[in-house]
Amino acid sequence: KGKLRRYLNIMIVFLLSGVWHGANITFLFWGALNGIYQVAAGLVRDLFGGGSSKGTGTGHEAAGGSAMKSLRWGKIIATFLLMTLTWVFFRAPHITDAFATLERLCGPYITALTDGTVFTLGLGVKNLVFVIAALILLIVADISCEKKGCDVSGLLANVKLPVRWALYYLVIIMILFSCNLSMQEFLYSKF
């Protein structure tokens, strides 16, 4: 029944998924943001022809391969940032808490990384080292997969068995050491 009806249906579905998660305005806001993202993505696809970011089958990768790769990375970063924004609303107990959190996130707190304040936020030096190491491992794996045209499991399948298991154990240890194992309420415990 047309694009307008399709976008209206998308918004309804995401608003209902927000209500399904809980009877709090924060969940409704979470669903609305997800719906807005989907509608905006659909509008962009409609305006620019709906091409894939990989340029498969179009012949554009030879002429503008680096531009297409930059566009793909831009989409990945934008998706991460937008989804991080929505999870603030999902996790906040009240809408005012969500906006206060966003204000603190967007505030001038970059210096917390250099002046030692980050360690007063519950993240110790050991945790920070493990998080940075995990990010580096993730970036190296992603770049390797990008160059070889495979996914992480395909990349690991080509690694010798002892090295592969060493990587598995390293990741498990990194996860365990970066966790806060104090008693906390489970995210879905109130549903």
PDB file of C-alpha atoms in Angstrom:
ATOM      1  CA  LYS A   1       0.000   0.000   0.000  1.00  0.00           C
ATOM      2  CA  GLY A   2       2.907   2.325  -0.597  1.00  0.00           C
ATOM      3  CA  LYS A   3       5.987   3.589   1.161  1.00  0.00           C
ATOM      4  CA  LEU A   4       4.147   5.789   3.648  1.00  0.00           C
ATOM      5  CA  ARG A   5       2.140   2.814   4.913  1.00  0.00           C
ATOM      6  CA  ARG A   6       5.288   0.666   5.060  1.00  0.00           C
ATOM      7  CA  TYR A   7       7.087   3.269   7.195  1.00  0.00           C
ATOM      8  CA  LEU A   8       4.036   3.706   9.426  1.00  0.00           C
ATOM      9  CA  ASN A   9       3.918  -0.084   9.946  1.00  0.00           C
ATOM     10  CA  ILE A  10       7.626  -0.123  10.830  1.00  0.00           C
ATOM     11  CA  MET A  11       7.062   2.570  13.460  1.00  0.00           C
ATOM     12  CA  ILE A  12       4.084   0.705  14.916  1.00  0.00           C
ATOM     13  CA  VAL A  13       6.074  -2.536  15.171  1.00  0.00           C
ATOM     14  CA  PHE A  14       8.998  -0.866  16.933  1.00  0.00           C
ATOM     15  CA  LEU A  15       6.747   1.100  19.290  1.00  0.00           C
ATOM     16  CA  LEU A  16       4.969  -2.155  20.194  1.00  0.00           C
ATOM     17  CA  SER A  17       8.315  -3.873  20.765  1.00  0.00           C
ATOM     18  CA  GLY A  18       9.177  -1.062  23.180  1.00  0.00           C
ATOM     19  CA  VAL A  19       5.898  -1.541  25.056  1.00  0.00           C
ATOM     20  CA  TRP A  20       6.475  -5.309  25.073  1.00  0.00           C
ATOM     21  CA  HIS A  21       9.725  -4.788  27.004  1.00  0.00           C
ATOM     22  CA  GLY A  22       8.009  -2.842  29.768  1.00  0.00           C
ATOM     23  CA  ALA A  23       5.419  -0.271  30.744  1.00  0.00           C
ATOM     24  CA  ASN A  24       7.888   2.572  31.065  1.00  0.00           C
ATOM     25  CA  ILE A  25       8.294   5.597  28.808  1.00  0.00           C
ATOM     26  CA  THR A  26      11.984   4.692  28.404  1.00  0.00           C
ATOM     27  CA  PHE A  27      11.079   1.473  26.570  1.00  0.00           C
ATOM     28  CA  LEU A  28       8.636   3.341  24.351  1.00  0.00           C
ATOM     29  CA  PHE A  29      11.387   5.842  23.565  1.00  0.00           C
ATOM     30  CA  TRP A  30      13.788   2.938  22.860  1.00  0.00           C
ATOM     31  CA  GLY A  31      11.305   1.413  20.408  1.00  0.00           C
ATOM     32  CA  ALA A  32      10.599   4.778  18.785  1.00  0.00           C
ATOM     33  CA  LEU A  33      14.308   5.438  18.220  1.00  0.00           C
ATOM     34  CA  ASN A  34      14.769   2.003  16.637  1.00  0.00           C
ATOM     35  CA  GLY A  35      11.755   2.650  14.405  1.00  0.00           C
ATOM     36  CA  ILE A  36      13.064   6.080  13.409  1.00  0.00           C
ATOM     37  CA  TYR A  37      16.422   4.521  12.494  1.00  0.00           C
ATOM     38  CA  GLN A  38      14.718   1.916  10.305  1.00  0.00           C
ATOM     39  CA  VAL A  39      12.524   4.496   8.588  1.00  0.00           C
ATOM     40  CA  ALA A  40      15.501   6.818   8.028  1.00  0.00           C
ATOM     41  CA  ALA A  41      17.525   3.932   6.561  1.00  0.00           C
ATOM     42  CA  GLY A  42      14.623   3.082   4.248  1.00  0.00           C
ATOM     43  CA  LEU A  43      14.307   6.686   3.119  1.00  0.00           C
ATOM     44  CA  VAL A  44      18.035   6.893   2.418  1.00  0.00           C
ATOM     45  CA  ARG A  45      17.871   3.626   0.441  1.00  0.00           C
ATOM     46  CA  ASP A  46      14.900   4.959  -1.531  1.00  0.00           C
ATOM     47  CA  LEU A  47      16.681   8.244  -2.283  1.00  0.00           C
ATOM     48  CA  PHE A  48      20.038   6.751  -3.258  1.00  0.00           C
ATOM     49  CA  GLY A  49      18.954   3.627  -5.092  1.00  0.00           C
ATOM     50  CA  GLY A  50      19.335   0.999  -2.340  1.00  0.00           C
ATOM     51  CA  GLY A  51      22.841  -0.106  -3.368  1.00  0.00           C
ATOM     52  CA  SER A  52      24.908  -2.247  -1.023  1.00  0.00           C
ATOM     53  CA  SER A  53      27.895  -0.720   0.706  1.00  0.00           C
ATOM     54  CA  LYS A  54      30.105  -3.475  -0.661  1.00  0.00           C
ATOM     55  CA  GLY A  55      29.401  -2.574  -4.272  1.00  0.00           C
ATOM     56  CA  THR A  56      28.894  -6.214  -5.235  1.00  0.00           C
ATOM     57  CA  GLY A  57      28.156  -6.696  -8.874  1.00  0.00           C
ATOM     58  CA  THR A  58      28.221  -3.008  -9.730  1.00  0.00           C
ATOM     59  CA  GLY A  59      31.834  -2.661 -10.814  1.00  0.00           C
ATOM     60  CA  HIS A  60      32.318   0.378  -8.575  1.00  0.00           C
ATOM     61  CA  GLU A  61      34.889  -1.223  -6.293  1.00  0.00           C
ATOM     62  CA  ALA A  62      37.704  -0.767  -8.825  1.00  0.00           C
ATOM     63  CA  ALA A  63      37.019   2.928  -9.365  1.00  0.00           C
ATOM     64  CA  GLY A  64      36.047   3.902  -5.855  1.00  0.00           C
ATOM     65  CA  GLY A  65      37.134   1.000  -3.663  1.00  0.00           C
ATOM     66  CA  SER A  66      38.589   3.144  -0.906  1.00  0.00           C
ATOM     67  CA  ALA A  67      35.575   5.464  -0.996  1.00  0.00           C
ATOM     68  CA  MET A  68      33.232   2.478  -0.683  1.00  0.00           C
ATOM     69  CA  LYS A  69      35.296   1.092   2.198  1.00  0.00           C
ATOM     70  CA  SER A  70      35.205   4.486   3.936  1.00  0.00           C
ATOM     71  CA  LEU A  71      31.441   4.637   3.429  1.00  0.00           C
ATOM     72  CA  ARG A  72      31.099   1.136   4.893  1.00  0.00           C
ATOM     73  CA  TRP A  73      33.179   2.074   7.957  1.00  0.00           C
ATOM     74  CA  GLY A  74      31.140   5.249   8.325  1.00  0.00           C
ATOM     75  CA  LYS A  75      27.949   3.182   8.352  1.00  0.00           C
ATOM     76  CA  ILE A  76      29.400   0.803  10.942  1.00  0.00           C
ATOM     77  CA  ILE A  77      30.438   3.661  13.239  1.00  0.00           C
ATOM     78  CA  ALA A  78      27.108   5.472  12.801  1.00  0.00           C
ATOM     79  CA  THR A  79      25.186   2.265  13.572  1.00  0.00           C
ATOM     80  CA  PHE A  80      27.254   1.657  16.699  1.00  0.00           C
ATOM     81  CA  LEU A  81      26.750   5.211  17.963  1.00  0.00           C
ATOM     82  CA  LEU A  82      23.024   5.251  17.239  1.00  0.00           C
ATOM     83  CA  MET A  83      22.448   1.861  18.885  1.00  0.00           C
ATOM     84  CA  THR A  84      24.483   2.915  21.915  1.00  0.00           C
ATOM     85  CA  LEU A  85      22.158   5.908  22.200  1.00  0.00           C
ATOM     86  CA  THR A  86      19.082   3.660  22.201  1.00  0.00           C
ATOM     87  CA  TRP A  87      20.487   1.346  24.883  1.00  0.00           C
ATOM     88  CA  VAL A  88      20.826   4.306  27.235  1.00  0.00           C
ATOM     89  CA  PHE A  89      17.029   4.645  27.129  1.00  0.00           C
ATOM     90  CA  PHE A  90      16.512   0.884  27.439  1.00  0.00           C
ATOM     91  CA  ARG A  91      18.598   0.649  30.611  1.00  0.00           C
ATOM     92  CA  ALA A  92      17.577   3.894  32.349  1.00  0.00           C
ATOM     93  CA  PRO A  93      14.956   3.593  35.101  1.00  0.00           C
ATOM     94  CA  HIS A  94      13.394   6.974  34.171  1.00  0.00           C
ATOM     95  CA  ILE A  95      13.447   9.158  31.089  1.00  0.00           C
ATOM     96  CA  THR A  96      15.138  11.970  33.044  1.00  0.00           C
ATOM     97  CA  ASP A  97      17.937   9.538  33.982  1.00  0.00           C
ATOM     98  CA  ALA A  98      18.401   8.663  30.315  1.00  0.00           C
ATOM     99  CA  PHE A  99      18.762  12.298  29.303  1.00  0.00           C
ATOM    100  CA  ALA A 100      21.092  12.968  32.247  1.00  0.00           C
ATOM    101  CA  THR A 101      23.239  10.029  31.131  1.00  0.00           C
ATOM    102  CA  LEU A 102      23.356  11.355  27.576  1.00  0.00           C
ATOM    103  CA  GLU A 103      24.325  14.770  28.881  1.00  0.00           C
ATOM    104  CA  ARG A 104      27.192  13.227  30.838  1.00  0.00           C
ATOM    105  CA  LEU A 105      28.250  11.125  27.836  1.00  0.00           C
ATOM    106  CA  CYS A 106      28.361  14.125  25.533  1.00  0.00           C
ATOM    107  CA  GLY A 107      29.889  16.415  28.148  1.00  0.00           C
ATOM    108  CA  PRO A 108      33.541  17.385  28.481  1.00  0.00           C
ATOM    109  CA  TYR A 109      34.735  14.102  30.023  1.00  0.00           C
ATOM    110  CA  ILE A 110      37.525  13.256  27.588  1.00  0.00           C
ATOM    111  CA  THR A 111      40.058  14.384  30.193  1.00  0.00           C
ATOM    112  CA  ALA A 112      38.903  11.498  32.428  1.00  0.00           C
ATOM    113  CA  LEU A 113      41.002   9.208  30.216  1.00  0.00           C
ATOM    114  CA  THR A 114      44.183  11.185  30.781  1.00  0.00           C
ATOM    115  CA  ASP A 115      43.947  12.544  34.330  1.00  0.00           C
ATOM    116  CA  GLY A 116      43.183   9.247  36.099  1.00  0.00           C
ATOM    117  CA  THR A 117      39.533   9.975  36.832  1.00  0.00           C
ATOM    118  CA  VAL A 118      38.488   6.927  34.829  1.00  0.00           C
ATOM    119  CA  PHE A 119      39.855   4.720  37.611  1.00  0.00           C
ATOM    120  CA  THR A 120      37.419   6.233  40.113  1.00  0.00           C
ATOM    121  CA  LEU A 121      34.479   5.047  37.989  1.00  0.00           C
ATOM    122  CA  GLY A 122      34.866   1.370  38.921  1.00  0.00           C
ATOM    123  CA  LEU A 123      37.259   0.428  36.132  1.00  0.00           C
ATOM    124  CA  GLY A 124      40.670  -0.457  37.501  1.00  0.00           C
ATOM    125  CA  VAL A 125      43.971  -0.396  35.618  1.00  0.00           C
ATOM    126  CA  LYS A 126      43.826  -4.178  35.080  1.00  0.00           C
ATOM    127  CA  ASN A 127      40.296  -3.926  33.661  1.00  0.00           C
ATOM    128  CA  LEU A 128      41.257  -1.073  31.380  1.00  0.00           C
ATOM    129  CA  VAL A 129      44.280  -2.997  30.042  1.00  0.00           C
ATOM    130  CA  PHE A 130      42.091  -6.026  29.286  1.00  0.00           C
ATOM    131  CA  VAL A 131      39.446  -3.910  27.567  1.00  0.00           C
ATOM    132  CA  ILE A 132      42.072  -2.208  25.394  1.00  0.00           C
ATOM    133  CA  ALA A 133      43.699  -5.578  24.575  1.00  0.00           C
ATOM    134  CA  ALA A 134      40.293  -7.010  23.666  1.00  0.00           C
ATOM    135  CA  LEU A 135      39.586  -4.065  21.365  1.00  0.00           C
ATOM    136  CA  ILE A 136      42.971  -4.479  19.682  1.00  0.00           C
ATOM    137  CA  LEU A 137      42.318  -8.221  19.227  1.00  0.00           C
ATOM    138  CA  LEU A 138      38.905  -7.451  17.752  1.00  0.00           C
ATOM    139  CA  ILE A 139      40.312  -4.856  15.336  1.00  0.00           C
ATOM    140  CA  VAL A 140      43.132  -7.184  14.209  1.00  0.00           C
ATOM    141  CA  ALA A 141      40.647 -10.023  13.629  1.00  0.00           C
ATOM    142  CA  ASP A 142      38.281  -7.733  11.734  1.00  0.00           C
ATOM    143  CA  ILE A 143      41.032  -6.348   9.485  1.00  0.00           C
ATOM    144  CA  SER A 144      42.335  -9.865   8.794  1.00  0.00           C
ATOM    145  CA  CYS A 145      38.842 -11.037   7.900  1.00  0.00           C
ATOM    146  CA  GLU A 146      38.317  -8.019   5.673  1.00  0.00           C
ATOM    147  CA  LYS A 147      41.532  -8.747   3.743  1.00  0.00           C
ATOM    148  CA  LYS A 148      40.845 -12.486   3.415  1.00  0.00           C
ATOM    149  CA  GLY A 149      37.148 -12.111   2.670  1.00  0.00           C
ATOM    150  CA  CYS A 150      35.984 -14.427   5.435  1.00  0.00           C
ATOM    151  CA  ASP A 151      34.343 -14.283   8.823  1.00  0.00           C
ATOM    152  CA  VAL A 152      36.082 -14.850  12.175  1.00  0.00           C
ATOM    153  CA  SER A 153      35.267 -18.573  12.254  1.00  0.00           C
ATOM    154  CA  GLY A 154      36.743 -18.939   8.744  1.00  0.00           C
ATOM    155  CA  LEU A 155      39.846 -17.045   9.825  1.00  0.00           C
ATOM    156  CA  LEU A 156      40.258 -19.255  12.926  1.00  0.00           C
ATOM    157  CA  ALA A 157      39.791 -22.415  10.853  1.00  0.00           C
ATOM    158  CA  ASN A 158      43.049 -21.591   9.047  1.00  0.00           C
ATOM    159  CA  VAL A 159      45.027 -21.152  12.291  1.00  0.00           C
ATOM    160  CA  LYS A 160      46.936 -24.096  13.734  1.00  0.00           C
ATOM    161  CA  LEU A 161      45.050 -25.937  16.481  1.00  0.00           C
ATOM    162  CA  PRO A 162      47.336 -24.986  19.441  1.00  0.00           C
ATOM    163  CA  VAL A 163      47.279 -21.309  18.455  1.00  0.00           C
ATOM    164  CA  ARG A 164      43.505 -21.389  17.980  1.00  0.00           C
ATOM    165  CA  TRP A 165      42.955 -22.864  21.455  1.00  0.00           C
ATOM    166  CA  ALA A 166      45.409 -20.382  22.948  1.00  0.00           C
ATOM    167  CA  LEU A 167      43.298 -17.591  21.438  1.00  0.00           C
ATOM    168  CA  TYR A 168      40.106 -19.148  22.841  1.00  0.00           C
ATOM    169  CA  TYR A 169      41.609 -19.299  26.323  1.00  0.00           C
ATOM    170  CA  LEU A 170      42.982 -15.769  26.005  1.00  0.00           C
ATOM    171  CA  VAL A 171      39.536 -14.426  25.140  1.00  0.00           C
ATOM    172  CA  ILE A 172      37.915 -16.332  28.037  1.00  0.00           C
ATOM    173  CA  ILE A 173      40.524 -15.029  30.483  1.00  0.00           C
ATOM    174  CA  MET A 174      40.108 -11.483  29.165  1.00  0.00           C
ATOM    175  CA  ILE A 175      36.340 -11.704  29.632  1.00  0.00           C
ATOM    176  CA  LEU A 176      36.683 -13.044  33.166  1.00  0.00           C
ATOM    177  CA  PHE A 177      39.197 -10.409  34.218  1.00  0.00           C
ATOM    178  CA  SER A 178      37.227  -7.542  32.721  1.00  0.00           C
ATOM    179  CA  CYS A 179      33.972  -8.533  34.464  1.00  0.00           C
ATOM    180  CA  ASN A 180      32.657  -6.986  37.607  1.00  0.00           C
ATOM    181  CA  LEU A 181      31.643 -10.105  39.528  1.00  0.00           C
ATOM    182  CA  SER A 182      29.875  -8.239  42.323  1.00  0.00           C
ATOM    183  CA  MET A 183      26.191  -8.977  42.857  1.00  0.00           C
ATOM    184  CA  GLN A 184      24.110  -7.005  40.405  1.00  0.00           C
ATOM    185  CA  GLU A 185      20.541  -7.279  39.328  1.00  0.00           C
ATOM    186  CA  PHE A 186      20.048  -9.165  36.072  1.00  0.00           C
ATOM    187  CA  LEU A 187      18.947  -6.820  33.273  1.00  0.00           C
ATOM    188  CA  TYR A 188      15.704  -8.730  32.513  1.00  0.00           C
ATOM    189  CA  SER A 189      14.878  -9.626  36.136  1.00  0.00           C
ATOM    190  CA  LYS A 190      11.852  -7.289  36.280  1.00  0.00           C
ATOM    191  CA  PHE A 191      10.161  -8.610  33.155  1.00  0.00           C
TER     192      PHE A 191
END
